[in-house]
PDB file of C-alpha atoms in Angstrom:
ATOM      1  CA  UNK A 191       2.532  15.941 -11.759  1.00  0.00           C
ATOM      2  CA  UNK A 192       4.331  15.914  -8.057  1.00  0.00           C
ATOM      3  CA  UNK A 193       1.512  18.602  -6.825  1.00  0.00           C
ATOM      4  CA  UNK A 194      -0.973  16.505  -8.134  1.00  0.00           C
ATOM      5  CA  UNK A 195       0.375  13.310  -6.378  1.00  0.00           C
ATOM      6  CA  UNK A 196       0.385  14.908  -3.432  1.00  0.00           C
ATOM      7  CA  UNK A 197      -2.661  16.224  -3.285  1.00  0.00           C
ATOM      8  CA  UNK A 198      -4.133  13.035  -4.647  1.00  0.00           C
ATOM      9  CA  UNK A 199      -2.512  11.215  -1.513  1.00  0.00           C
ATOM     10  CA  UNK A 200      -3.653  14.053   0.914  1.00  0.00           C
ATOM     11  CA  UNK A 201      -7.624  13.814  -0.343  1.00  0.00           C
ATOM     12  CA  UNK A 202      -7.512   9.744  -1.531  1.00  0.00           C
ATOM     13  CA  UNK A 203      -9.237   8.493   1.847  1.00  0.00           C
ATOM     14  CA  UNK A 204     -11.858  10.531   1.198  1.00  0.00           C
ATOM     15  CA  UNK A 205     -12.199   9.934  -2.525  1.00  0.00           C
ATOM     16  CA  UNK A 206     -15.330   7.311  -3.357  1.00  0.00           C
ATOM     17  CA  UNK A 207     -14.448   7.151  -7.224  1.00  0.00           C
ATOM     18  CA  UNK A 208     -18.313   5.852  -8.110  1.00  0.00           C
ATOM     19  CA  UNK A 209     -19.514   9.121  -7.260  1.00  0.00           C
ATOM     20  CA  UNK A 210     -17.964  10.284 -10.656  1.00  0.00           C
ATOM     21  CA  UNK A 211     -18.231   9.779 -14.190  1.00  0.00           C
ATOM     22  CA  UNK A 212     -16.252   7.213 -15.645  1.00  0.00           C
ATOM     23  CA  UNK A 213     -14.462   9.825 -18.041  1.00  0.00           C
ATOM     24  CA  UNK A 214     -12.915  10.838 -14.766  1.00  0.00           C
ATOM     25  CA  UNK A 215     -12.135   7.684 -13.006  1.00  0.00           C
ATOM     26  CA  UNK A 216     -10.936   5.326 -15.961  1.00  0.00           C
ATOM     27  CA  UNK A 217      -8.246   7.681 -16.733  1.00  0.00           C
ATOM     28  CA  UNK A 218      -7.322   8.080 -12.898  1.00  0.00           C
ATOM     29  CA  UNK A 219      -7.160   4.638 -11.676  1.00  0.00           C
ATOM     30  CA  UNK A 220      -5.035   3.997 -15.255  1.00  0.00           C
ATOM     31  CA  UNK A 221      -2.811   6.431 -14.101  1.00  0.00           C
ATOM     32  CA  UNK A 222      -2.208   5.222 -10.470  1.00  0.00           C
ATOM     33  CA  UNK A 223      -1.685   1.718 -11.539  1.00  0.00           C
ATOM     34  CA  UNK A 224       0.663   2.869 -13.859  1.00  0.00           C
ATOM     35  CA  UNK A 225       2.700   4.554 -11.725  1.00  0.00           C
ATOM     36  CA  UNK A 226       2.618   2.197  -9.248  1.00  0.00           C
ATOM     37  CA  UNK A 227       3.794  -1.014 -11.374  1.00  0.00           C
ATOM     38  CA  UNK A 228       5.982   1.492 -13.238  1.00  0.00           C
ATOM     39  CA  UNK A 229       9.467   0.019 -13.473  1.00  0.00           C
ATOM     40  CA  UNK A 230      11.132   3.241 -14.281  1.00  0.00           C
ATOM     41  CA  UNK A 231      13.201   4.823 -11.672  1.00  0.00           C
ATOM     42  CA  UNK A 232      11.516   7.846 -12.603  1.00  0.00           C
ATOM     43  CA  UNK A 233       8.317   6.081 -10.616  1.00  0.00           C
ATOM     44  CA  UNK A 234      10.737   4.889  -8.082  1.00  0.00           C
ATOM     45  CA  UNK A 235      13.385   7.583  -7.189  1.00  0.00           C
ATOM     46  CA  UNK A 236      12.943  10.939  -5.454  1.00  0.00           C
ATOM     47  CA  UNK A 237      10.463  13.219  -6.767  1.00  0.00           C
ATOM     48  CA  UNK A 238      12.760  15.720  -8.623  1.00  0.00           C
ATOM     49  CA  UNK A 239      12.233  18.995  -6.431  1.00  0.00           C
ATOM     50  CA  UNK A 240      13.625  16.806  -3.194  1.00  0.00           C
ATOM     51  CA  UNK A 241      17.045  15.620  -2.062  1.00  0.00           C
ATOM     52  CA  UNK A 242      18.129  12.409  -3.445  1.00  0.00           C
ATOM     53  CA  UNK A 243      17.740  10.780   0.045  1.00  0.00           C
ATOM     54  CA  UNK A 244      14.415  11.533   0.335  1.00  0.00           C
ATOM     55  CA  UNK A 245      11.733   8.406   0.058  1.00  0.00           C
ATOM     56  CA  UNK A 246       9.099   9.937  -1.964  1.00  0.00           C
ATOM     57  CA  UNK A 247       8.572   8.698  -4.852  1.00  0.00           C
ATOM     58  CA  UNK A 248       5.560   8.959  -7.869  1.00  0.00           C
ATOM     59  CA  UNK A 249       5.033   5.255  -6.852  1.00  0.00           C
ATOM     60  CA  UNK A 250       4.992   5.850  -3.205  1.00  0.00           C
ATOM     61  CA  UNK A 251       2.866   8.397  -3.264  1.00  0.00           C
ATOM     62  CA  UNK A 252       0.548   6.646  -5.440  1.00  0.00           C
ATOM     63  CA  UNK A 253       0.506   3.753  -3.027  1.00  0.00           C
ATOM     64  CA  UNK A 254      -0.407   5.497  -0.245  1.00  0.00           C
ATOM     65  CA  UNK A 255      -3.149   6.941  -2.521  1.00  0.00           C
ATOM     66  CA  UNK A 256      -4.273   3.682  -3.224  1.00  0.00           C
ATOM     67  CA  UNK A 257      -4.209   2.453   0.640  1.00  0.00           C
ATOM     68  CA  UNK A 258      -6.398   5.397   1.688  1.00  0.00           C
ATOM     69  CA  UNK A 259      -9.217   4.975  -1.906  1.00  0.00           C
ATOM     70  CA  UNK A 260      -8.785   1.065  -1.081  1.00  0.00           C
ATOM     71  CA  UNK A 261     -11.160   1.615   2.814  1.00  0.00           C
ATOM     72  CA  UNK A 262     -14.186   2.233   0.138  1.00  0.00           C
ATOM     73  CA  UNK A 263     -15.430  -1.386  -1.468  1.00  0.00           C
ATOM     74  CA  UNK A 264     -16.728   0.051  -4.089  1.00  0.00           C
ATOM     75  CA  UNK A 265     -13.019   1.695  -4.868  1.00  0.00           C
ATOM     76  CA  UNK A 266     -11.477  -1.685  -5.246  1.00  0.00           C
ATOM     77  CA  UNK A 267     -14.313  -2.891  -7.612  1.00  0.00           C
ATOM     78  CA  UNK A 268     -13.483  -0.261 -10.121  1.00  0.00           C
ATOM     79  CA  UNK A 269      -9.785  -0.606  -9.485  1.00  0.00           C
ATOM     80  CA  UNK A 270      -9.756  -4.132 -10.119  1.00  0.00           C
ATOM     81  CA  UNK A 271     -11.864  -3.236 -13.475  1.00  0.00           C
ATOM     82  CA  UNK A 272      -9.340  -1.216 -14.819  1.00  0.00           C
ATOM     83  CA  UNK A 273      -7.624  -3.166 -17.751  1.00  0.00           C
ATOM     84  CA  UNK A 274      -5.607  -4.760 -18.602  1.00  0.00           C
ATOM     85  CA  UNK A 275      -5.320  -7.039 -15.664  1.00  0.00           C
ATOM     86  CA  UNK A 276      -1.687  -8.053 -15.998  1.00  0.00           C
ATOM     87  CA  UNK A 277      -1.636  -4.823 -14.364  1.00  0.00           C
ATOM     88  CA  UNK A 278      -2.995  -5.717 -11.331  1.00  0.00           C
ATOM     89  CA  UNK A 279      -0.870  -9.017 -11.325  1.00  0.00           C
ATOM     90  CA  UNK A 280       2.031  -6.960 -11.642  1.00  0.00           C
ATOM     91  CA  UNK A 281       0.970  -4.943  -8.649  1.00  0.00           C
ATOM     92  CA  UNK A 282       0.792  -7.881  -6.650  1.00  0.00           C
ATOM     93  CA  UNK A 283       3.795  -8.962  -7.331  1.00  0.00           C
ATOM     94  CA  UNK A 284       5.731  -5.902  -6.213  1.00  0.00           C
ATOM     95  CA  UNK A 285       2.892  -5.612  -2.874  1.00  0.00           C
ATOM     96  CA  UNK A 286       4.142  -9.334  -2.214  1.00  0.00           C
ATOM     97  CA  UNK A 287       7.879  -7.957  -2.913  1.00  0.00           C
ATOM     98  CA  UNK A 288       7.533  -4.653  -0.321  1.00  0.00           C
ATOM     99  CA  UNK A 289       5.690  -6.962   2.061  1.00  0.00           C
ATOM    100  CA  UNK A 290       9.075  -9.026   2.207  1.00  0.00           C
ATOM    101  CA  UNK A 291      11.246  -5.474   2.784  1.00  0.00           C
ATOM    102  CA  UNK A 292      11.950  -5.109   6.205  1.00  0.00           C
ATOM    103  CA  UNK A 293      13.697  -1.853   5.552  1.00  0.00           C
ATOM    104  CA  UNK A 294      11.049  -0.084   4.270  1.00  0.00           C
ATOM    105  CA  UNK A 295       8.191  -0.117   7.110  1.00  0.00           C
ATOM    106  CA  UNK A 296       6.073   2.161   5.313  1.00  0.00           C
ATOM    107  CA  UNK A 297       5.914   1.050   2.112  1.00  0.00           C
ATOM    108  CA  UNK A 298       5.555  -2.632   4.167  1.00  0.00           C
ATOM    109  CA  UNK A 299       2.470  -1.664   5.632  1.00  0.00           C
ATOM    110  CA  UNK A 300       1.217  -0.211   2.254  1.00  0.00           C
ATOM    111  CA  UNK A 301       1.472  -3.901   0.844  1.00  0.00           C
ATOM    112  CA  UNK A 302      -0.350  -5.056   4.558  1.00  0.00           C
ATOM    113  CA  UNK A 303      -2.591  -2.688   3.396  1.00  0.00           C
ATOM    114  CA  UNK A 304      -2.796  -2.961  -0.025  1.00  0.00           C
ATOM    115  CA  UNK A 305      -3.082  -7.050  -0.043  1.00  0.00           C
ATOM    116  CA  UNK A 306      -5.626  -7.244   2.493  1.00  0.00           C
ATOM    117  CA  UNK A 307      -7.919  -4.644   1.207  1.00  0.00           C
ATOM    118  CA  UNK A 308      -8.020  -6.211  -2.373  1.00  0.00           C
ATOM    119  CA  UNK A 309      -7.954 -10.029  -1.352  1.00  0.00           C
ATOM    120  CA  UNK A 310     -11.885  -9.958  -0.229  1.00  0.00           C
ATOM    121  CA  UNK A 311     -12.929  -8.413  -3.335  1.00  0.00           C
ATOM    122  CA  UNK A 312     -13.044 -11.295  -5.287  1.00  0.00           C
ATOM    123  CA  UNK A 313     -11.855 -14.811  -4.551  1.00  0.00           C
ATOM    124  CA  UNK A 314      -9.881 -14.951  -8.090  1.00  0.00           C
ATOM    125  CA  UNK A 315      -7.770 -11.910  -6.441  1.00  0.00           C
ATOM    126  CA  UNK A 316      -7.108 -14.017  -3.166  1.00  0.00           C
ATOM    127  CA  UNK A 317      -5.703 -16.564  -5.034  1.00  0.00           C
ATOM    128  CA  UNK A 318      -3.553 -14.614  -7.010  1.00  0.00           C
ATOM    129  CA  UNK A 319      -2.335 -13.150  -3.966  1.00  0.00           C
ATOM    130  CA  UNK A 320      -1.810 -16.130  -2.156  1.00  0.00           C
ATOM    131  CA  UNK A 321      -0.067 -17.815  -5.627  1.00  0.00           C
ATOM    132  CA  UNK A 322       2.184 -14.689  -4.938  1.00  0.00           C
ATOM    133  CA  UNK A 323       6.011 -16.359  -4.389  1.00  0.00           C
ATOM    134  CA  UNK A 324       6.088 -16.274  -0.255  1.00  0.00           C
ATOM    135  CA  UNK A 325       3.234 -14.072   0.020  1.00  0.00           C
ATOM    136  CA  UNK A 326       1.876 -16.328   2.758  1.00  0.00           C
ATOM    137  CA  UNK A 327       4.869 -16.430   4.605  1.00  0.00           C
ATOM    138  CA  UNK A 328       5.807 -12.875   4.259  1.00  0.00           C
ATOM    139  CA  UNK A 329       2.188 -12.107   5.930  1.00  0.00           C
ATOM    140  CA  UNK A 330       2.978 -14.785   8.616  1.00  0.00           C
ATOM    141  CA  UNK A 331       6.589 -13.294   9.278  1.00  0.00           C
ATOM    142  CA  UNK A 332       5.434 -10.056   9.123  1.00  0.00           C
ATOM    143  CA  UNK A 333       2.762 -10.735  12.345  1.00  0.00           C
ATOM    144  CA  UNK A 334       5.575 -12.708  13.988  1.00  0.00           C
ATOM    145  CA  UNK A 335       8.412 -10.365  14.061  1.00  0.00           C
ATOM    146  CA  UNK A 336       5.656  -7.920  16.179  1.00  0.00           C
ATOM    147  CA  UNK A 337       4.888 -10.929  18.039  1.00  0.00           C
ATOM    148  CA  UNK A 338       8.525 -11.251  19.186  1.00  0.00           C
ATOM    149  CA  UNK A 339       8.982  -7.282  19.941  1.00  0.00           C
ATOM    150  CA  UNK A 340       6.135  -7.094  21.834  1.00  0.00           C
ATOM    151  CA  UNK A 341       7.257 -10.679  23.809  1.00  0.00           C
ATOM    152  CA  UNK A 342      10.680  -8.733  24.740  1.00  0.00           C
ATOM    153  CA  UNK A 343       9.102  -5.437  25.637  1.00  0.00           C
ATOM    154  CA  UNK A 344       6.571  -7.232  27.832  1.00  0.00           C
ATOM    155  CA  UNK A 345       9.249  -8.969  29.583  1.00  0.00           C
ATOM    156  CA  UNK A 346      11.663  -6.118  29.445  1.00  0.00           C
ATOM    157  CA  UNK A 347       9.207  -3.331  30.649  1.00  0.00           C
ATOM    158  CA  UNK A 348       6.190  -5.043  31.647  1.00  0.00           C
ATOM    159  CA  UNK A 349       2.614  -5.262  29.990  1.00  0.00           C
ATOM    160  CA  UNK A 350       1.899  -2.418  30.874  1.00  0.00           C
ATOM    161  CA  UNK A 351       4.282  -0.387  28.732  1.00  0.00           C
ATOM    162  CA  UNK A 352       2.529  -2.198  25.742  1.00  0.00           C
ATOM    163  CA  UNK A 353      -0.790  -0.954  26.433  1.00  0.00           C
ATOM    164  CA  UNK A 354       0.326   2.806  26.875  1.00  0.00           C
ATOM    165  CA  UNK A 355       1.773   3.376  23.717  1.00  0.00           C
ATOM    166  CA  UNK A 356       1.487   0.181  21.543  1.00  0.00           C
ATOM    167  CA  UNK A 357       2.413   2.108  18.210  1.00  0.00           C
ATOM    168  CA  UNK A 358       5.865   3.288  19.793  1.00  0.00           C
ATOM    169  CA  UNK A 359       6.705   0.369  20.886  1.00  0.00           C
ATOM    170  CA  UNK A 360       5.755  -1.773  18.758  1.00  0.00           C
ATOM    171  CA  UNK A 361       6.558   0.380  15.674  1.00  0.00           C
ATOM    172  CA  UNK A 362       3.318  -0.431  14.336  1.00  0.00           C
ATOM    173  CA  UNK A 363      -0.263   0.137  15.669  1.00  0.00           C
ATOM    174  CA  UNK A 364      -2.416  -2.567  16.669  1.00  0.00           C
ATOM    175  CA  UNK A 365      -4.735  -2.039  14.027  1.00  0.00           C
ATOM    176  CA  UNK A 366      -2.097  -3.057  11.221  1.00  0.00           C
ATOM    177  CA  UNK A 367      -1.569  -6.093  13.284  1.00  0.00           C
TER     178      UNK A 367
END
Protein backbone atom coordinates (compact mmCIF):
# COMPACT_ATOMS: atom_id res chain seq x y z
CA UNK A 1 0.00 0.00 0.00
CA UNK A 2 2.88 2.77 0.98
CA UNK A 3 4.76 1.85 -2.53
CA UNK A 4 1.70 2.27 -4.20
CA UNK A 5 0.96 5.73 -2.60
CA UNK A 6 3.99 6.84 -3.52
CA UNK A 7 4.13 6.04 -6.74
CA UNK A 8 0.56 7.16 -7.20
CA UNK A 9 1.76 10.72 -5.90
CA UNK A 10 4.99 10.59 -8.08
CA UNK A 11 2.86 9.80 -11.57
CA UNK A 12 -0.76 11.66 -10.37
CA UNK A 13 0.02 14.98 -12.43
CA UNK A 14 0.29 13.11 -15.24
CA UNK A 15 -2.63 10.76 -14.69
CA UNK A 16 -5.94 11.89 -16.96
CA UNK A 17 -8.28 9.14 -15.30
CA UNK A 18 -10.89 9.33 -18.55
CA UNK A 19 -8.38 7.75 -20.56
CA UNK A 20 -9.28 4.47 -18.63
CA UNK A 21 -11.99 2.19 -18.07
CA UNK A 22 -14.17 2.86 -15.34
CA UNK A 23 -13.33 -0.66 -13.69
CA UNK A 24 -10.06 1.09 -13.09
CA UNK A 25 -10.94 4.52 -12.03
CA UNK A 26 -14.15 3.94 -9.79
CA UNK A 27 -12.20 1.80 -7.56
CA UNK A 28 -9.18 4.37 -7.54
CA UNK A 29 -10.79 7.60 -6.90
CA UNK A 30 -12.92 5.40 -4.01
CA UNK A 31 -9.80 4.63 -2.63
CA UNK A 32 -8.15 8.13 -2.53
CA UNK A 33 -11.17 9.71 -1.08
CA UNK A 34 -11.16 7.23 1.39
CA UNK A 35 -8.00 7.69 2.56
CA UNK A 36 -8.10 11.11 2.47
CA UNK A 37 -11.40 11.71 4.71
CA UNK A 38 -10.18 8.66 6.65
CA UNK A 39 -10.36 9.50 10.34
CA UNK A 40 -8.11 6.75 11.41
CA UNK A 41 -4.71 7.63 12.53
CA UNK A 42 -3.66 4.89 10.47
CA UNK A 43 -4.57 7.53 7.38
CA UNK A 44 -3.08 10.22 9.44
CA UNK A 45 0.18 9.09 11.22
CA UNK A 46 3.54 8.11 9.74
CA UNK A 47 3.59 5.58 7.15
CA UNK A 48 4.84 2.55 9.20
CA UNK A 49 8.42 1.96 7.56
CA UNK A 50 9.35 5.84 8.70
CA UNK A 51 10.24 7.50 11.99
CA UNK A 52 7.39 8.64 13.98
CA UNK A 53 8.36 12.32 13.25
CA UNK A 54 8.11 12.00 9.85
CA UNK A 55 4.94 13.88 8.00
CA UNK A 56 3.95 11.34 5.57
CA UNK A 57 1.07 10.03 5.91
CA UNK A 58 -1.57 7.60 3.58
CA UNK A 59 -3.69 10.84 3.66
CA UNK A 60 -0.94 13.14 2.75
CA UNK A 61 0.21 11.36 0.19
CA UNK A 62 -3.11 10.91 -1.21
CA UNK A 63 -3.62 14.65 -1.13
CA UNK A 64 -0.87 15.52 -2.93
CA UNK A 65 -2.10 12.85 -5.40
CA UNK A 66 -5.19 14.51 -5.65
CA UNK A 67 -3.57 18.20 -6.11
CA UNK A 68 -1.44 16.97 -9.03
CA UNK A 69 -4.87 14.58 -10.91
CA UNK A 70 -6.99 17.82 -9.84
CA UNK A 71 -4.79 20.31 -13.02
CA UNK A 72 -6.96 17.90 -15.50
CA UNK A 73 -10.92 19.14 -15.60
CA UNK A 74 -11.96 16.22 -16.62
CA UNK A 75 -10.21 14.57 -13.26
CA UNK A 76 -12.40 16.57 -11.00
CA UNK A 77 -15.60 15.61 -12.98
CA UNK A 78 -15.11 12.00 -12.23
CA UNK A 79 -13.86 12.73 -8.75
CA UNK A 80 -16.76 14.63 -7.85
CA UNK A 81 -18.90 11.53 -9.38
CA UNK A 82 -17.59 9.20 -7.12
CA UNK A 83 -20.35 8.35 -4.47
CA UNK A 84 -21.44 8.81 -2.03
CA UNK A 85 -21.09 12.52 -1.87
CA UNK A 86 -20.96 12.99 1.88
CA UNK A 87 -17.61 12.02 0.92
CA UNK A 88 -16.69 14.85 -0.80
CA UNK A 89 -18.40 17.10 1.92
CA UNK A 90 -16.30 15.50 4.33
CA UNK A 91 -13.26 16.35 2.28
CA UNK A 92 -14.11 19.80 2.33
CA UNK A 93 -14.44 20.05 5.57
CA UNK A 94 -10.99 18.83 6.55
CA UNK A 95 -9.46 21.08 3.10
CA UNK A 96 -11.31 24.09 4.94
CA UNK A 97 -9.70 22.67 8.37
CA UNK A 98 -5.79 22.36 6.82
CA UNK A 99 -6.44 25.66 5.06
CA UNK A 100 -6.82 27.18 8.70
CA UNK A 101 -3.29 25.24 9.91
CA UNK A 102 -0.63 27.53 9.82
CA UNK A 103 1.77 24.86 10.94
CA UNK A 104 1.42 22.71 8.29
CA UNK A 105 2.39 24.81 4.99
CA UNK A 106 2.23 21.93 2.85
CA UNK A 107 -0.66 20.31 3.57
CA UNK A 108 -2.05 24.30 3.59
CA UNK A 109 -1.33 24.71 0.14
CA UNK A 110 -2.83 21.22 -0.68
CA UNK A 111 -6.28 22.67 0.63
CA UNK A 112 -5.24 26.18 -1.62
CA UNK A 113 -4.97 23.71 -4.03
CA UNK A 114 -7.42 21.36 -3.48
CA UNK A 115 -10.41 24.10 -2.89
CA UNK A 116 -9.66 26.08 -5.79
CA UNK A 117 -9.31 23.36 -8.27
CA UNK A 118 -12.75 21.77 -7.32
CA UNK A 119 -14.78 25.10 -6.65
CA UNK A 120 -15.16 25.85 -10.65
CA UNK A 121 -16.36 22.51 -11.35
CA UNK A 122 -19.69 23.00 -10.46
CA UNK A 123 -21.37 25.92 -8.73
CA UNK A 124 -23.16 23.41 -6.10
CA UNK A 125 -19.33 22.60 -5.05
CA UNK A 126 -18.53 26.45 -4.64
CA UNK A 127 -21.12 26.79 -2.38
CA UNK A 128 -20.38 24.03 -0.33
CA UNK A 129 -17.03 25.31 -0.09
CA UNK A 130 -17.83 28.66 0.67
CA UNK A 131 -20.74 27.24 3.40
CA UNK A 132 -17.43 25.66 4.75
CA UNK A 133 -17.14 27.22 8.65
CA UNK A 134 -14.41 30.22 7.87
CA UNK A 135 -13.50 28.92 4.62
CA UNK A 136 -13.74 32.45 3.25
CA UNK A 137 -11.75 33.91 5.76
CA UNK A 138 -9.18 31.27 5.98
CA UNK A 139 -8.62 31.96 2.01
CA UNK A 140 -8.56 35.75 2.79
CA UNK A 141 -6.03 35.27 5.80
CA UNK A 142 -4.17 32.96 4.04
CA UNK A 143 -3.36 35.78 0.98
CA UNK A 144 -2.88 38.35 3.75
CA UNK A 145 -0.35 36.85 5.96
CA UNK A 146 1.94 36.75 2.38
CA UNK A 147 0.78 40.14 1.90
CA UNK A 148 2.35 41.23 5.22
CA UNK A 149 5.78 39.12 4.66
CA UNK A 150 6.30 40.37 1.52
CA UNK A 151 5.36 44.26 2.95
CA UNK A 152 8.33 43.66 5.63
CA UNK A 153 10.78 42.09 3.24
CA UNK A 154 10.18 44.91 0.75
CA UNK A 155 10.86 47.39 3.33
CA UNK A 156 13.49 45.39 5.06
CA UNK A 157 15.53 44.38 1.88
CA UNK A 158 14.07 46.25 -0.84
CA UNK A 159 11.81 45.14 -3.88
CA UNK A 160 14.18 43.88 -5.34
CA UNK A 161 14.94 40.95 -3.06
CA UNK A 162 11.23 39.94 -3.75
CA UNK A 163 11.58 39.59 -7.33
CA UNK A 164 14.86 37.39 -7.14
CA UNK A 165 13.66 34.69 -5.24
CA UNK A 166 9.91 35.23 -4.40
CA UNK A 167 9.41 31.47 -3.25
CA UNK A 168 12.27 31.87 -0.52
CA UNK A 169 11.15 34.65 0.68
CA UNK A 170 7.98 34.51 0.66
CA UNK A 171 7.76 30.79 1.59
CA UNK A 172 5.38 30.32 -1.07
CA UNK A 173 5.60 30.90 -4.88
CA UNK A 174 3.69 33.44 -6.57
CA UNK A 175 1.70 31.12 -8.37
CA UNK A 176 -0.06 29.75 -5.06
CA UNK A 177 -0.73 33.32 -4.33
Amino acid sequence: RENFLVILSNISGAFQLNNHPEELILPLLDGMLHWSVCPSSYARDPLPTLPAYSVLSPQRLVLEALCKMSIHESNVDLLLATPPFTRIDRLLAILTEMLANRKDQVTREFAVVLLSNLSPADSFIGRCIAGQTGSVSQFISFLEEYDAVAANVASASGIHSLRDNPEHTLGTSLDML
